[in-house]
Tab-separated table of N, CA and C in Angstrom:
chain	number	residue	atom	x	y	z
S	533	GLU	N	17.300	-19.904	-2.427
S	533	GLU	CA	18.022	-21.148	-2.618
S	533	GLU	C	17.030	-22.308	-2.791
S	534	GLU	N	15.994	-22.312	-1.961
S	534	GLU	CA	14.971	-23.359	-2.039
S	534	GLU	C	14.254	-23.301	-3.385
S	535	LYS	N	13.940	-22.081	-3.837
S	535	LYS	CA	13.276	-21.921	-5.132
S	535	LYS	C	14.151	-22.467	-6.250
S	536	GLY	N	15.441	-22.231	-6.138
S	536	GLY	CA	16.383	-22.723	-7.144
S	536	GLY	C	16.404	-24.234	-7.203
S	537	ARG	N	16.385	-24.869	-6.041
S	537	ARG	CA	16.374	-26.343	-6.011
S	537	ARG	C	15.068	-26.884	-6.586
S	538	GLN	N	13.963	-26.234	-6.251
S	538	GLN	CA	12.671	-26.678	-6.775
S	538	GLN	C	12.635	-26.549	-8.293
S	539	LEU	N	13.125	-25.426	-8.794
S	539	LEU	CA	13.142	-25.211	-10.239
S	539	LEU	C	14.061	-26.216	-10.920
S	540	GLU	N	15.203	-26.475	-10.331
S	540	GLU	CA	16.133	-27.454	-10.899
S	540	GLU	C	15.495	-28.844	-10.949
S	541	ALA	N	14.775	-29.219	-9.898
S	541	ALA	CA	14.090	-30.515	-9.878
S	541	ALA	C	13.023	-30.565	-10.965
S	542	GLU	N	12.307	-29.472	-11.145
S	542	GLU	CA	11.271	-29.409	-12.182
S	542	GLU	C	11.898	-29.528	-13.573
S	543	ILE	N	13.027	-28.884	-13.777
S	543	ILE	CA	13.730	-28.971	-15.066
S	543	ILE	C	14.196	-30.397	-15.314
S	544	ASN	N	14.714	-31.049	-14.294
S	544	ASN	CA	15.148	-32.444	-14.441
S	544	ASN	C	13.973	-33.357	-14.774
S	545	ARG	N	12.816	-33.123	-14.128
S	545	ARG	CA	11.611	-33.910	-14.458
S	545	ARG	C	11.206	-33.687	-15.910
S	546	PHE	N	11.299	-32.423	-16.346
S	546	PHE	CA	10.954	-32.102	-17.723
S	546	PHE	C	11.888	-32.818	-18.698
S	547	LYS	N	13.177	-32.801	-18.412
S	547	LYS	CA	14.142	-33.477	-19.289
S	547	LYS	C	13.844	-34.971	-19.380
S	548	GLN	N	13.516	-35.570	-18.256
S	548	GLN	CA	13.180	-36.997	-18.240
S	548	GLN	C	11.918	-37.255	-19.060
S	549	GLU	N	10.941	-36.381	-18.902
S	549	GLU	CA	9.696	-36.535	-19.651
S	549	GLU	C	9.945	-36.368	-21.151
S	550	ALA	N	10.826	-35.441	-21.512
S	550	ALA	CA	11.153	-35.234	-22.925
S	550	ALA	C	11.852	-36.468	-23.500
S	551	GLN	N	12.718	-37.087	-22.715
S	551	GLN	CA	13.375	-38.318	-23.168
S	551	GLN	C	12.355	-39.442	-23.333
S	552	ASN	N	11.444	-39.547	-22.391
S	552	ASN	CA	10.392	-40.566	-22.487
S	552	ASN	C	9.508	-40.325	-23.699
S	553	PHE	N	9.270	-39.063	-24.010
S	553	PHE	CA	8.460	-38.711	-25.170
S	553	PHE	C	9.077	-39.287	-26.438
S	554	GLN	N	10.388	-39.157	-26.564
S	554	GLN	CA	11.073	-39.689	-27.744
S	554	GLN	C	10.796	-41.184	-27.902
S	555	ALA	N	10.880	-41.894	-26.796
S	555	ALA	CA	10.686	-43.347	-26.847
S	555	ALA	C	9.228	-43.721	-27.096
S	556	GLN	N	8.294	-42.947	-26.560
S	556	GLN	CA	6.875	-43.291	-26.654
S	556	GLN	C	6.202	-42.772	-27.920
S	557	ALA	N	6.827	-41.840	-28.610
S	557	ALA	CA	6.195	-41.210	-29.769
S	557	ALA	C	5.790	-42.227	-30.830
S	558	GLN	N	6.664	-43.154	-31.152
S	558	GLN	CA	6.346	-44.143	-32.185
S	558	GLN	C	5.248	-45.090	-31.719
S	559	ALA	N	5.291	-45.468	-30.465
S	559	ALA	CA	4.324	-46.440	-29.953
S	559	ALA	C	2.921	-45.860	-29.842
S	560	ASN	N	2.784	-44.566	-29.578
S	560	ASN	CA	1.466	-43.981	-29.323
S	560	ASN	C	0.845	-43.268	-30.521
S	561	GLY	N	1.538	-43.145	-31.593
S	561	GLY	CA	0.957	-42.572	-32.803
S	561	GLY	C	1.213	-41.080	-32.956
S	562	GLN	N	0.929	-40.614	-34.176
S	562	GLN	CA	1.246	-39.239	-34.542
S	562	GLN	C	0.391	-38.219	-33.790
S	563	ALA	N	-0.901	-38.480	-33.636
S	563	ALA	CA	-1.783	-37.534	-32.941
S	563	ALA	C	-1.313	-37.327	-31.500
S	564	TRP	N	-0.993	-38.425	-30.827
S	564	TRP	CA	-0.494	-38.340	-29.448
S	564	TRP	C	0.819	-37.563	-29.415
S	565	ALA	N	1.703	-37.855	-30.373
S	565	ALA	CA	3.014	-37.210	-30.418
S	565	ALA	C	2.873	-35.698	-30.613
S	566	GLN	N	1.936	-35.285	-31.470
S	566	GLN	CA	1.738	-33.853	-31.697
S	566	GLN	C	1.203	-33.165	-30.439
S	567	GLN	N	0.230	-33.802	-29.804
S	567	GLN	CA	-0.357	-33.231	-28.595
S	567	GLN	C	0.688	-33.145	-27.474
S	568	LYS	N	1.398	-34.236	-27.275
S	568	LYS	CA	2.409	-34.283	-26.217
S	568	LYS	C	3.563	-33.322	-26.531
S	569	GLY	N	3.934	-33.221	-27.797
S	569	GLY	CA	4.998	-32.300	-28.204
S	569	GLY	C	4.622	-30.853	-27.913
S	570	ALA	N	3.369	-30.490	-28.204
S	570	ALA	CA	2.901	-29.131	-27.913
S	570	ALA	C	2.902	-28.870	-26.410
S	571	GLU	N	2.487	-29.867	-25.646
S	571	GLU	CA	2.482	-29.748	-24.184
S	571	GLU	C	3.906	-29.554	-23.653
S	572	LEU	N	4.831	-30.324	-24.190
S	572	LEU	CA	6.227	-30.206	-23.762
S	572	LEU	C	6.810	-28.835	-24.116
S	573	GLN	N	6.428	-28.309	-25.268
S	573	GLN	CA	6.905	-26.982	-25.658
S	573	GLN	C	6.391	-25.911	-24.695
S	574	ARG	N	5.110	-26.016	-24.319
S	574	ARG	CA	4.548	-25.058	-23.361
S	574	ARG	C	5.287	-25.132	-22.024
S	575	ARG	N	5.521	-26.350	-21.566
S	575	ARG	CA	6.230	-26.511	-20.288
S	575	ARG	C	7.652	-25.973	-20.375
S	576	GLU	N	8.287	-26.204	-21.515
S	576	GLU	CA	9.652	-25.702	-21.693
S	576	GLU	C	9.672	-24.173	-21.606
S	577	GLN	N	8.682	-23.522	-22.235
S	577	GLN	CA	8.590	-22.066	-22.172
S	577	GLN	C	8.330	-21.593	-20.738
S	578	GLN	N	7.445	-22.288	-20.042
S	578	GLN	CA	7.140	-21.924	-18.658
S	578	GLN	C	8.382	-22.056	-17.779
S	579	LEU	N	9.118	-23.131	-17.975
S	579	LEU	CA	10.331	-23.336	-17.183
S	579	LEU	C	11.383	-22.275	-17.499
S	580	ALA	N	11.506	-21.921	-18.757
S	580	ALA	CA	12.470	-20.881	-19.140
S	580	ALA	C	12.087	-19.545	-18.504
S	581	GLN	N	10.787	-19.238	-18.495
S	581	GLN	CA	10.324	-17.996	-17.872
S	581	GLN	C	10.565	-18.018	-16.364
S	582	ALA	N	10.298	-19.157	-15.741
S	582	ALA	CA	10.522	-19.283	-14.298
S	582	ALA	C	12.005	-19.136	-13.976
S	583	GLN	N	12.845	-19.711	-14.818
S	583	GLN	CA	14.293	-19.623	-14.619
S	583	GLN	C	14.753	-18.169	-14.743
S	584	GLN	N	14.221	-17.468	-15.728
S	584	GLN	CA	14.583	-16.068	-15.928
S	584	GLN	C	14.091	-15.210	-14.754
S	585	ALA	N	12.873	-15.457	-14.296
S	585	ALA	CA	12.331	-14.700	-13.161
S	585	ALA	C	13.166	-14.927	-11.906
S	586	LEU	N	13.579	-16.164	-11.690
S	586	LEU	CA	14.404	-16.476	-10.521
S	586	LEU	C	15.762	-15.782	-10.616
S	587	ALA	N	16.343	-15.771	-11.797
S	587	ALA	CA	17.633	-15.100	-11.984
S	587	ALA	C	17.507	-13.601	-11.702
S	588	GLN	N	16.412	-12.997	-12.165
S	588	GLN	CA	16.193	-11.573	-11.910
S	588	GLN	C	16.003	-11.309	-10.419
S	589	GLN	N	15.252	-12.180	-9.762
S	589	GLN	CA	15.019	-12.028	-8.329
S	589	GLN	C	16.338	-12.120	-7.562
S	590	LEU	N	17.163	-13.094	-7.924
S	590	LEU	CA	18.452	-13.257	-7.254
S	590	LEU	C	19.354	-12.050	-7.487
S	591	GLN	N	19.320	-11.529	-8.696
S	591	GLN	CA	20.131	-10.355	-9.014
S	591	GLN	C	19.659	-9.149	-8.192
S	592	GLN	N	18.345	-8.994	-8.085
S	592	GLN	CA	17.792	-7.883	-7.316
S	592	GLN	C	18.146	-8.019	-5.834
S	593	GLU	N	18.013	-9.225	-5.301
S	593	GLU	CA	18.352	-9.455	-3.898
S	593	GLU	C	19.833	-9.196	-3.645
S	594	GLY	N	20.669	-9.610	-4.593
S	594	GLY	CA	22.104	-9.360	-4.464
S	594	GLY	C	22.414	-7.872	-4.471
S	595	GLY	N	21.724	-7.124	-5.323
S	595	GLY	CA	21.912	-5.675	-5.374
S	595	GLY	C	21.484	-5.008	-4.085
S	596	THR	N	20.371	-5.472	-3.521
S	596	THR	CA	19.881	-4.925	-2.254
S	596	THR	C	20.870	-5.198	-1.132
S	597	GLU	N	21.392	-6.414	-1.095
S	597	GLU	CA	22.382	-6.760	-0.070
S	597	GLU	C	23.647	-5.923	-0.226
S	598	MET	N	24.066	-5.710	-1.465
S	598	MET	CA	25.266	-4.912	-1.712
S	598	MET	C	25.032	-3.465	-1.275
S	599	ASP	N	23.857	-2.912	-1.586
S	599	ASP	CA	23.538	-1.548	-1.162
S	599	ASP	C	23.575	-1.432	0.358
S	600	SER	N	23.033	-2.428	1.026
S	600	SER	CA	23.015	-2.436	2.486
S	600	SER	C	24.438	-2.500	3.041
S	601	LEU	N	25.259	-3.327	2.443
S	601	LEU	CA	26.651	-3.460	2.876
S	601	LEU	C	27.403	-2.145	2.694
S	602	VAL	N	27.252	-1.530	1.530
S	602	VAL	CA	27.933	-0.263	1.249
S	602	VAL	C	27.468	0.809	2.232
S	603	SER	N	26.172	0.860	2.475
S	603	SER	CA	25.624	1.833	3.417
S	603	SER	C	26.204	1.629	4.813
S	604	ASN	N	26.294	0.389	5.239
S	604	ASN	CA	26.844	0.069	6.553
S	604	ASN	C	28.315	0.472	6.647
S	605	VAL	N	29.079	0.201	5.599
S	605	VAL	CA	30.500	0.570	5.585
S	605	VAL	C	30.647	2.094	5.662
S	606	LYS	N	29.825	2.819	4.904
S	606	LYS	CA	29.894	4.285	4.929
S	606	LYS	C	29.586	4.833	6.323
S	607	LYS	N	28.562	4.281	6.963
S	607	LYS	CA	28.206	4.726	8.318
S	607	LYS	C	29.346	4.461	9.294
S	608	THR	N	29.963	3.300	9.168
S	608	THR	CA	31.073	2.944	10.056
S	608	THR	C	32.256	3.882	9.853
S	609	ILE	N	32.580	4.180	8.607
S	609	ILE	CA	33.696	5.085	8.304
S	609	ILE	C	33.399	6.483	8.837
S	610	LYS	N	32.170	6.950	8.654
S	610	LYS	CA	31.790	8.281	9.134
S	610	LYS	C	31.909	8.353	10.658
S	611	ALA	N	31.397	7.343	11.348
S	611	ALA	CA	31.476	7.314	12.815
S	611	ALA	C	32.931	7.282	13.274
S	612	TYR	N	33.742	6.500	12.603
S	612	TYR	CA	35.163	6.392	12.947
S	612	TYR	C	35.859	7.739	12.743
S	613	GLY	N	35.580	8.379	11.611
S	613	GLY	CA	36.192	9.678	11.317
S	613	GLY	C	35.833	10.729	12.349
S	614	LYS	N	34.562	10.765	12.735
S	614	LYS	CA	34.132	11.734	13.749
S	614	LYS	C	34.781	11.425	15.095
S	615	GLU	N	34.766	10.159	15.467
S	615	GLU	CA	35.324	9.739	16.760
S	615	GLU	C	36.807	10.085	16.869
S	616	LYS	N	37.544	9.886	15.801
S	616	LYS	CA	38.996	10.112	15.822
S	616	LYS	C	39.373	11.560	15.492
S	617	GLY	N	38.381	12.369	15.128
S	617	GLY	CA	38.651	13.770	14.825
S	617	GLY	C	39.295	14.016	13.476
S	618	TYR	N	39.106	13.119	12.538
S	618	TYR	CA	39.685	13.293	11.207
S	618	TYR	C	38.914	14.339	10.408
S	619	THR	N	39.641	15.056	9.572
S	619	THR	CA	39.014	15.988	8.647
S	619	THR	C	38.574	15.234	7.401
S	620	TYR	N	39.437	14.360	6.905
S	620	TYR	CA	39.164	13.538	5.725
S	620	TYR	C	39.608	12.106	5.983
S	621	ILE	N	38.955	11.183	5.309
S	621	ILE	CA	39.455	9.809	5.199
S	621	ILE	C	39.404	9.484	3.713
S	622	TYR	N	40.558	9.183	3.164
S	622	TYR	CA	40.650	8.852	1.743
S	622	TYR	C	40.570	7.349	1.541
S	623	GLY	N	39.923	6.967	0.465
S	623	GLY	CA	39.913	5.569	0.058
S	623	GLY	C	40.973	5.377	-0.999
S	624	SER	N	41.543	4.211	-1.052
S	624	SER	CA	42.540	3.956	-2.091
S	624	SER	C	42.032	2.823	-2.955
S	625	GLY	N	41.632	3.180	-4.149
S	625	GLY	CA	41.177	2.180	-5.101
S	625	GLY	C	42.135	2.130	-6.263
S	626	ASP	N	42.124	1.033	-6.978
S	626	ASP	CA	43.016	0.897	-8.129
S	626	ASP	C	42.702	1.938	-9.198
S	627	SER	N	41.424	2.148	-9.461
S	627	SER	CA	41.066	3.014	-10.575
S	627	SER	C	40.764	4.445	-10.152
S	628	ASN	N	40.097	4.629	-9.015
S	628	ASN	CA	39.773	5.993	-8.616
S	628	ASN	C	39.723	6.141	-7.098
S	629	PRO	N	40.770	6.709	-6.533
S	629	PRO	CA	40.733	6.963	-5.096
S	629	PRO	C	39.640	7.990	-4.802
S	630	SER	N	39.030	7.893	-3.645
S	630	SER	CA	37.940	8.800	-3.328
S	630	SER	C	37.989	9.187	-1.860
S	631	ILE	N	37.190	10.194	-1.535
S	631	ILE	CA	37.068	10.618	-0.144
S	631	ILE	C	35.941	9.804	0.469
S	632	LEU	N	36.276	9.054	1.494
S	632	LEU	CA	35.285	8.211	2.154
S	632	LEU	C	34.581	8.953	3.276
S	633	TYR	N	35.260	9.960	3.824
S	633	TYR	CA	34.670	10.754	4.899
S	633	TYR	C	35.254	12.152	4.843
S	634	ALA	N	34.407	13.151	5.080
S	634	ALA	CA	34.856	14.529	5.237
S	634	ALA	C	33.920	15.196	6.238
S	635	GLU	N	34.466	16.128	6.995
S	635	GLU	CA	33.634	16.849	7.952
S	635	GLU	C	32.494	17.537	7.206
S	636	ASP	N	31.337	17.585	7.834
S	636	ASP	CA	30.161	18.191	7.200
S	636	ASP	C	30.410	19.644	6.803
S	637	LYS	N	31.175	20.379	7.615
S	637	LYS	CA	31.419	21.796	7.319
S	637	LYS	C	32.216	21.986	6.027
S	638	LEU	N	32.842	20.918	5.536
S	638	LEU	CA	33.632	21.009	4.308
S	638	LEU	C	32.820	20.691	3.053
S	639	ASP	N	31.559	20.369	3.221
S	639	ASP	CA	30.694	20.035	2.080
S	639	ASP	C	30.289	21.331	1.372
S	640	ILE	N	30.735	21.501	0.144
S	640	ILE	CA	30.444	22.717	-0.618
S	640	ILE	C	29.439	22.454	-1.741
S	641	THR	N	28.709	21.382	-1.641
S	641	THR	CA	27.768	20.998	-2.698
S	641	THR	C	26.763	22.109	-2.992
S	642	LYS	N	26.132	22.661	-1.959
S	642	LYS	CA	25.109	23.699	-2.171
S	642	LYS	C	25.702	24.932	-2.843
S	643	GLU	N	26.893	25.334	-2.398
S	643	GLU	CA	27.535	26.494	-3.001
S	643	GLU	C	27.855	26.246	-4.477
S	644	MET	N	28.313	25.044	-4.798
S	644	MET	CA	28.645	24.714	-6.188
S	644	MET	C	27.389	24.693	-7.063
S	645	ILE	N	26.308	24.145	-6.530
S	645	ILE	CA	25.053	24.117	-7.295
S	645	ILE	C	24.597	25.541	-7.588
S	646	LYS	N	24.654	26.415	-6.572
S	646	LYS	CA	24.249	27.809	-6.769
S	646	LYS	C	25.144	28.475	-7.809
S	647	LEU	N	26.453	28.290	-7.699
S	647	LEU	CA	27.395	28.886	-8.642
S	647	LEU	C	27.109	28.421	-10.073
S	648	LEU	N	26.929	27.124	-10.246
S	648	LEU	CA	26.662	26.582	-11.581
S	648	LEU	C	25.323	27.065	-12.129
S	649	ASN	N	24.308	27.112	-11.284
S	649	ASN	CA	23.002	27.616	-11.728
S	649	ASN	C	23.091	29.086	-12.136
S	650	ASP	N	23.812	29.886	-11.353
S	650	ASP	CA	23.980	31.300	-11.690
S	650	ASP	C	24.704	31.457	-13.025
S	651	LYS	N	25.748	30.667	-13.244
S	651	LYS	CA	26.483	30.722	-14.517
S	651	LYS	C	25.580	30.324	-15.680
S	652	TYR	N	24.773	29.293	-15.471
S	652	TYR	CA	23.873	28.832	-16.525
S	652	TYR	C	22.850	29.913	-16.853
S	653	LYS	N	22.278	30.525	-15.813
S	653	LYS	CA	21.285	31.586	-16.037
S	653	LYS	C	21.908	32.753	-16.780
S	654	ALA	N	23.138	33.115	-16.413
S	654	ALA	CA	23.825	34.231	-17.064
S	654	ALA	C	24.081	33.926	-18.538
S	655	SER	N	24.502	32.699	-18.837
S	655	SER	CA	24.768	32.348	-20.241
S	655	SER	C	23.471	32.233	-21.025
S	656	ALA	N	22.401	31.786	-20.402
S	656	ALA	CA	21.105	31.688	-21.081
S	656	ALA	C	20.565	33.076	-21.384
S	657	THR	N	20.783	34.024	-20.488
S	657	THR	CA	20.327	35.398	-20.691
S	657	THR	C	21.081	36.034	-21.849
S	658	LYS	N	22.392	35.798	-21.953
S	658	LYS	CA	23.197	36.341	-23.044
S	658	LYS	C	22.729	35.807	-24.391
S	659	GLU	N	22.343	34.541	-24.446
S	659	GLU	CA	21.908	33.926	-25.702
S	659	GLU	C	20.569	34.483	-26.157
S	660	GLU	N	19.716	34.898	-25.212
S	660	GLU	CA	18.401	35.437	-25.561
S	660	GLU	C	18.521	36.818	-26.177
S	661	VAL	N	19.548	37.565	-25.814
S	661	VAL	CA	19.709	38.946	-26.286
S	661	VAL	C	20.162	39.001	-27.683
């Protein structure tokens, strides 16, 4: 938040300087105007890069916070399910309801991976023949 305020203040200073440049360009001559114009362009690019970097940082921090929140919710649901003796806890979402908790003994992931790998190996062997 502090970085955002600092960047915003820097952008406002730049805008003021750009406005002053317009007024001073005629009074100070073409050589000065070209030099100052190039300087302003460099600063504008630097500010744009800083703004983009800050936006990326904020997005990354938001993603990290969201991951932490989701992880915490999952842990809480798992603890609740175990404590209450539930076999499953279903989530109800608008687009895709899901299982939020299931007893560990009901996890068939390893068996499914083995089954799928065996099927793949069998089909690959048939194709080689």
